[in-house]
Amino acid sequence: PFTRKNWRASSGINAEYGDKGVLLRNYTQNIDMLQSQTGIPAEKVFEVHGSFRSGTCMKCQAKLDSQQLKDAIFSGSVAYCELSSETNDAVCGGIIKPDIVMFGEKLSQDYLCTVSKDEGKCDLLIIMGTSLSVGPVNKIPTSVPSSTPRLLINMEKVCTDVSQYNNLSAPIFFFDHPDNLTDVFMGGDIDSSVRELVEMVGWDKELEELCKDVKNSETKSGN
């Protein structure tokens, strides 16, 4: 759930991009729906591995909303389909699987289509808080035009040494290469780096106001 405890500057910055009209897409591997709850327009968020927003019955393929899933998850039980058959009163009883991509499952075709549509339009790629060890999402940095600036905001540099990765045949970033003109690294605490970035572009006061608004609304709602 999106609460004061997990509200961070790195969450709010994407909402700022959306408010400024400069966000093409926010791709996230998180399944907790955090990005979609920051105020970013729904069409700007792509939850690569799905989310707990809905579930699908593995028996009858019916789509169900998240409330039954939530109740089951928080009680430590399994959610079962309670829909009745059209021909009789028998309850389906199939297991409801959250609409998330499990390990070994293929990503949706929508993902491939959306990335293909976005890659040529991206004029700045920002990557935050990731090891880039999971494919095919770790191919996004190499899908944009070679002239596109790429900013990695992370605790440490990643994907510069292929010997550390099983699924890389060549480095993704070239931060320390003498001919590097596009790759920039901001290291250390991600939230601190984000605050430094928004200060550079003059959005710091707006980000602070956004943080305050969220915290105030959470306080009023009792969270």
mmCIF file of C-alpha atoms in Angstrom:
data_model
loop_
_atom_site.group_PDB
_atom_site.id
_atom_site.type_symbol
_atom_site.label_atom_id
_atom_site.label_comp_id
_atom_site.label_asym_id
_atom_site.label_seq_id
_atom_site.Cartn_x
_atom_site.Cartn_y
_atom_site.Cartn_z
ATOM 1 C CA PRO A 1 0.000 0.000 0.000
ATOM 2 C CA PHE A 2 1.058 3.559 -0.734
ATOM 3 C CA THR A 3 1.636 5.193 2.661
ATOM 4 C CA ARG A 4 3.829 7.781 4.333
ATOM 5 C CA LYS A 5 6.310 5.053 5.189
ATOM 6 C CA ASN A 6 7.154 4.273 1.571
ATOM 7 C CA TRP A 7 6.680 7.747 0.054
ATOM 8 C CA ARG A 8 10.067 8.892 -1.217
ATOM 9 C CA ALA A 9 11.494 11.602 -3.453
ATOM 10 C CA SER A 10 12.300 8.941 -6.038
ATOM 11 C CA SER A 11 8.570 8.162 -6.194
ATOM 12 C CA GLY A 12 7.550 11.795 -6.444
ATOM 13 C CA ILE A 13 9.971 12.727 -9.211
ATOM 14 C CA ASN A 14 8.032 10.656 -11.726
ATOM 15 C CA ALA A 15 4.861 12.508 -10.769
ATOM 16 C CA GLU A 16 6.775 15.744 -11.356
ATOM 17 C CA TYR A 17 7.785 14.591 -14.819
ATOM 18 C CA GLY A 18 4.143 13.816 -15.512
ATOM 19 C CA ASP A 19 2.953 17.214 -14.268
ATOM 20 C CA LYS A 20 5.541 18.959 -16.462
ATOM 21 C CA GLY A 21 4.432 17.011 -19.513
ATOM 22 C CA VAL A 22 7.904 15.605 -20.145
ATOM 23 C CA LEU A 23 7.290 11.984 -19.164
ATOM 24 C CA LEU A 24 7.025 9.638 -22.125
ATOM 25 C CA ARG A 25 6.696 6.465 -20.040
ATOM 26 C CA ASN A 26 7.546 5.147 -16.601
ATOM 27 C CA TYR A 27 8.528 1.502 -16.934
ATOM 28 C CA THR A 28 8.590 -0.267 -13.590
ATOM 29 C CA GLN A 29 9.298 -3.829 -12.517
ATOM 30 C CA ASN A 30 7.560 -3.220 -9.189
ATOM 31 C CA ILE A 31 4.270 -5.042 -8.670
ATOM 32 C CA ASP A 32 3.071 -2.947 -5.709
ATOM 33 C CA MET A 33 1.338 -0.260 -7.845
ATOM 34 C CA LEU A 34 3.407 2.452 -6.132
ATOM 35 C CA GLN A 35 4.114 4.409 -9.316
ATOM 36 C CA SER A 36 0.471 4.434 -10.374
ATOM 37 C CA GLN A 37 -0.488 5.900 -6.997
ATOM 38 C CA THR A 38 1.835 8.904 -7.185
ATOM 39 C CA GLY A 39 -0.474 10.801 -9.508
ATOM 40 C CA ILE A 40 1.163 9.803 -12.797
ATOM 41 C CA PRO A 41 -1.460 9.398 -15.560
ATOM 42 C CA ALA A 42 -2.275 5.697 -15.928
ATOM 43 C CA GLU A 43 -1.287 5.638 -19.596
ATOM 44 C CA LYS A 44 2.207 6.844 -18.664
ATOM 45 C CA VAL A 45 2.939 3.915 -16.324
ATOM 46 C CA PHE A 46 3.837 0.482 -17.662
ATOM 47 C CA GLU A 47 3.984 -2.184 -14.964
ATOM 48 C CA VAL A 48 6.258 -4.619 -16.781
ATOM 49 C CA HIS A 49 5.642 -7.522 -14.428
ATOM 50 C CA GLY A 50 1.990 -6.674 -13.816
ATOM 51 C CA SER A 51 0.499 -5.909 -10.412
ATOM 52 C CA PHE A 52 -1.931 -7.041 -7.741
ATOM 53 C CA ARG A 53 -4.553 -4.678 -9.170
ATOM 54 C CA SER A 54 -6.468 -7.623 -10.582
ATOM 55 C CA GLY A 55 -6.394 -11.403 -10.784
ATOM 56 C CA THR A 56 -7.420 -14.145 -13.180
ATOM 57 C CA CYS A 57 -9.115 -17.423 -12.319
ATOM 58 C CA MET A 58 -6.861 -20.228 -13.507
ATOM 59 C CA LYS A 59 -9.921 -22.413 -14.161
ATOM 60 C CA CYS A 60 -12.537 -20.233 -15.859
ATOM 61 C CA GLN A 61 -10.227 -17.319 -16.830
ATOM 62 C CA ALA A 62 -12.592 -14.778 -15.288
ATOM 63 C CA LYS A 63 -11.031 -11.432 -14.317
ATOM 64 C CA LEU A 64 -11.512 -10.343 -10.734
ATOM 65 C CA ASP A 65 -10.709 -7.104 -8.934
ATOM 66 C CA SER A 66 -8.071 -6.781 -6.277
ATOM 67 C CA GLN A 67 -10.202 -6.763 -3.109
ATOM 68 C CA GLN A 68 -10.658 -10.532 -2.914
ATOM 69 C CA LEU A 69 -6.953 -10.974 -3.638
ATOM 70 C CA LYS A 70 -6.011 -8.473 -0.946
ATOM 71 C CA ASP A 71 -8.203 -10.138 1.638
ATOM 72 C CA ALA A 72 -6.658 -13.528 0.873
ATOM 73 C CA ILE A 73 -3.065 -12.299 0.770
ATOM 74 C CA PHE A 74 -3.258 -10.402 4.044
ATOM 75 C CA SER A 75 -4.938 -13.328 5.749
ATOM 76 C CA GLY A 76 -2.286 -15.725 4.432
ATOM 77 C CA SER A 77 -4.779 -17.811 2.472
ATOM 78 C CA VAL A 78 -5.465 -18.661 -1.188
ATOM 79 C CA ALA A 79 -8.097 -16.770 -3.178
ATOM 80 C CA TYR A 80 -10.675 -18.931 -4.930
ATOM 81 C CA CYS A 81 -13.107 -17.948 -7.667
ATOM 82 C CA GLU A 82 -16.639 -17.543 -6.327
ATOM 83 C CA LEU A 83 -18.361 -17.082 -9.674
ATOM 84 C CA SER A 84 -21.190 -19.429 -10.589
ATOM 85 C CA SER A 85 -21.551 -21.239 -13.901
ATOM 86 C CA GLU A 86 -23.997 -19.843 -16.472
ATOM 87 C CA THR A 87 -25.598 -23.265 -16.833
ATOM 88 C CA ASN A 88 -25.884 -24.236 -13.169
ATOM 89 C CA ASP A 89 -25.382 -22.863 -9.689
ATOM 90 C CA ALA A 90 -22.032 -24.573 -9.117
ATOM 91 C CA VAL A 91 -19.291 -22.264 -7.880
ATOM 92 C CA CYS A 92 -16.166 -22.331 -10.048
ATOM 93 C CA GLY A 93 -13.704 -22.692 -7.145
ATOM 94 C CA GLY A 94 -10.617 -22.145 -9.301
ATOM 95 C CA ILE A 95 -7.505 -20.539 -7.828
ATOM 96 C CA ILE A 96 -7.179 -16.828 -8.534
ATOM 97 C CA LYS A 97 -3.699 -15.875 -9.706
ATOM 98 C CA PRO A 98 -2.654 -12.227 -9.392
ATOM 99 C CA ASP A 99 -2.030 -10.643 -12.788
ATOM 100 C CA ILE A 100 1.731 -10.600 -12.292
ATOM 101 C CA VAL A 101 4.431 -12.247 -14.388
ATOM 102 C CA MET A 102 5.968 -15.091 -12.442
ATOM 103 C CA PHE A 103 9.564 -16.232 -12.842
ATOM 104 C CA GLY A 104 9.953 -18.056 -16.157
ATOM 105 C CA GLU A 105 6.748 -16.633 -17.671
ATOM 106 C CA LYS A 106 6.839 -14.484 -20.806
ATOM 107 C CA LEU A 107 6.080 -10.786 -20.699
ATOM 108 C CA SER A 108 2.987 -9.551 -22.469
ATOM 109 C CA GLN A 109 3.036 -8.604 -26.133
ATOM 110 C CA ASP A 110 1.899 -5.144 -25.000
ATOM 111 C CA TYR A 111 5.296 -4.640 -23.389
ATOM 112 C CA LEU A 112 7.199 -5.344 -26.597
ATOM 113 C CA CYS A 113 4.861 -3.151 -28.633
ATOM 114 C CA THR A 114 5.069 -0.242 -26.173
ATOM 115 C CA VAL A 115 8.863 -0.330 -25.933
ATOM 116 C CA SER A 116 9.111 -0.475 -29.716
ATOM 117 C CA LYS A 117 6.833 2.555 -29.973
ATOM 118 C CA ASP A 118 8.673 4.554 -27.304
ATOM 119 C CA GLU A 119 12.326 3.839 -28.070
ATOM 120 C CA GLY A 120 12.631 6.264 -30.976
ATOM 121 C CA LYS A 121 10.818 9.061 -29.107
ATOM 122 C CA CYS A 122 13.026 9.009 -25.992
ATOM 123 C CA ASP A 123 15.267 12.094 -25.740
ATOM 124 C CA LEU A 124 16.490 11.348 -22.193
ATOM 125 C CA LEU A 125 16.490 7.967 -20.449
ATOM 126 C CA ILE A 126 16.632 7.934 -16.645
ATOM 127 C CA ILE A 127 17.282 4.611 -14.913
ATOM 128 C CA MET A 128 16.882 4.466 -11.130
ATOM 129 C CA GLY A 129 17.568 1.896 -8.441
ATOM 130 C CA THR A 130 18.280 -1.277 -10.364
ATOM 131 C CA SER A 131 20.911 -3.924 -10.988
ATOM 132 C CA LEU A 132 19.677 -4.303 -14.584
ATOM 133 C CA SER A 133 20.190 -8.024 -14.187
ATOM 134 C CA VAL A 134 16.691 -9.082 -15.281
ATOM 135 C CA GLY A 135 15.809 -9.297 -18.944
ATOM 136 C CA PRO A 136 14.322 -8.248 -21.194
ATOM 137 C CA VAL A 137 13.848 -4.982 -19.292
ATOM 138 C CA ASN A 138 17.619 -4.552 -19.072
ATOM 139 C CA LYS A 139 17.617 -4.156 -22.855
ATOM 140 C CA ILE A 140 15.725 -0.848 -22.680
ATOM 141 C CA PRO A 141 18.928 1.244 -22.265
ATOM 142 C CA THR A 142 20.293 -0.198 -25.507
ATOM 143 C CA SER A 143 17.030 0.203 -27.423
ATOM 144 C CA VAL A 144 17.077 4.011 -27.486
ATOM 145 C CA PRO A 145 19.051 5.910 -30.163
ATOM 146 C CA SER A 146 22.815 5.961 -29.534
ATOM 147 C CA SER A 147 22.697 9.755 -29.268
ATOM 148 C CA THR A 148 20.154 9.674 -26.396
ATOM 149 C CA PRO A 149 21.587 10.779 -23.011
ATOM 150 C CA ARG A 150 21.262 8.048 -20.363
ATOM 151 C CA LEU A 151 21.316 8.919 -16.670
ATOM 152 C CA LEU A 152 21.796 6.140 -14.126
ATOM 153 C CA ILE A 153 20.802 7.084 -10.563
ATOM 154 C CA ASN A 154 21.964 4.168 -8.457
ATOM 155 C CA MET A 155 24.008 3.117 -5.454
ATOM 156 C CA GLU A 156 26.661 1.768 -7.803
ATOM 157 C CA LYS A 157 27.531 1.544 -11.478
ATOM 158 C CA VAL A 158 26.066 -1.455 -13.278
ATOM 159 C CA CYS A 159 26.483 -3.166 -16.635
ATOM 160 C CA THR A 160 29.938 -1.793 -17.329
ATOM 161 C CA ASP A 161 31.734 -5.127 -16.948
ATOM 162 C CA VAL A 162 30.284 -8.071 -18.890
ATOM 163 C CA SER A 163 32.186 -10.583 -16.753
ATOM 164 C CA GLN A 164 29.737 -9.856 -13.925
ATOM 165 C CA TYR A 165 26.652 -10.778 -15.968
ATOM 166 C CA ASN A 166 25.527 -14.006 -17.585
ATOM 167 C CA ASN A 167 23.202 -12.416 -20.149
ATOM 168 C CA LEU A 168 25.353 -9.550 -21.467
ATOM 169 C CA SER A 169 27.629 -9.839 -24.471
ATOM 170 C CA ALA A 170 28.734 -6.192 -24.316
ATOM 171 C CA PRO A 171 28.671 -3.367 -21.729
ATOM 172 C CA ILE A 172 25.514 -1.266 -21.597
ATOM 173 C CA PHE A 173 27.100 1.877 -20.138
ATOM 174 C CA PHE A 174 30.408 3.577 -20.896
ATOM 175 C CA PHE A 175 30.692 6.073 -18.041
ATOM 176 C CA ASP A 176 34.474 6.088 -17.896
ATOM 177 C CA HIS A 177 35.199 5.704 -21.592
ATOM 178 C CA PRO A 178 37.193 8.663 -22.984
ATOM 179 C CA ASP A 179 34.764 9.046 -25.904
ATOM 180 C CA ASN A 180 31.623 8.887 -23.741
ATOM 181 C CA LEU A 181 29.207 11.735 -24.543
ATOM 182 C CA THR A 182 25.878 10.281 -23.399
ATOM 183 C CA ASP A 183 26.209 8.231 -20.184
ATOM 184 C CA VAL A 184 26.036 9.959 -16.783
ATOM 185 C CA PHE A 185 26.160 8.329 -13.357
ATOM 186 C CA MET A 186 24.799 9.804 -10.105
ATOM 187 C CA GLY A 187 25.912 7.533 -7.281
ATOM 188 C CA GLY A 188 24.935 7.189 -3.639
ATOM 189 C CA ASP A 189 21.552 7.427 -1.963
ATOM 190 C CA ILE A 190 18.888 7.543 -4.679
ATOM 191 C CA ASP A 191 16.543 9.971 -2.921
ATOM 192 C CA SER A 192 19.413 12.382 -2.258
ATOM 193 C CA SER A 193 20.432 12.176 -5.908
ATOM 194 C CA VAL A 194 16.856 12.832 -7.024
ATOM 195 C CA ARG A 195 16.639 15.885 -4.785
ATOM 196 C CA GLU A 196 19.919 17.139 -6.233
ATOM 197 C CA LEU A 197 18.576 16.610 -9.741
ATOM 198 C CA VAL A 198 15.299 18.468 -9.184
ATOM 199 C CA GLU A 199 17.216 21.311 -7.543
ATOM 200 C CA MET A 200 19.352 21.608 -10.685
ATOM 201 C CA VAL A 201 16.252 22.114 -12.838
ATOM 202 C CA GLY A 202 14.442 24.302 -10.295
ATOM 203 C CA TRP A 203 11.700 21.845 -9.324
ATOM 204 C CA ASP A 204 12.786 21.340 -5.713
ATOM 205 C CA LYS A 205 10.051 23.462 -4.121
ATOM 206 C CA GLU A 206 7.364 21.750 -6.168
ATOM 207 C CA LEU A 207 8.657 18.318 -5.189
ATOM 208 C CA GLU A 208 8.634 19.292 -1.512
ATOM 209 C CA GLU A 209 5.059 20.544 -1.832
ATOM 210 C CA LEU A 210 4.071 17.293 -3.492
ATOM 211 C CA CYS A 211 5.641 15.311 -0.647
ATOM 212 C CA LYS A 212 3.828 17.461 1.914
ATOM 213 C CA ASP A 213 0.491 17.042 0.135
ATOM 214 C CA VAL A 214 0.823 13.270 0.138
ATOM 215 C CA LYS A 215 1.875 13.158 3.781
ATOM 216 C CA ASN A 216 -0.965 15.483 4.815
ATOM 217 C CA SER A 217 -3.531 13.383 2.962
ATOM 218 C CA GLU A 218 -2.161 10.224 4.588
ATOM 219 C CA THR A 219 -2.350 11.853 8.019
ATOM 220 C CA LYS A 220 -5.983 12.871 7.480
ATOM 221 C CA SER A 221 -6.891 9.367 6.334
ATOM 222 C CA GLY A 222 -5.264 7.882 9.419
ATOM 223 C CA ASN A 223 -2.407 6.007 7.688
#
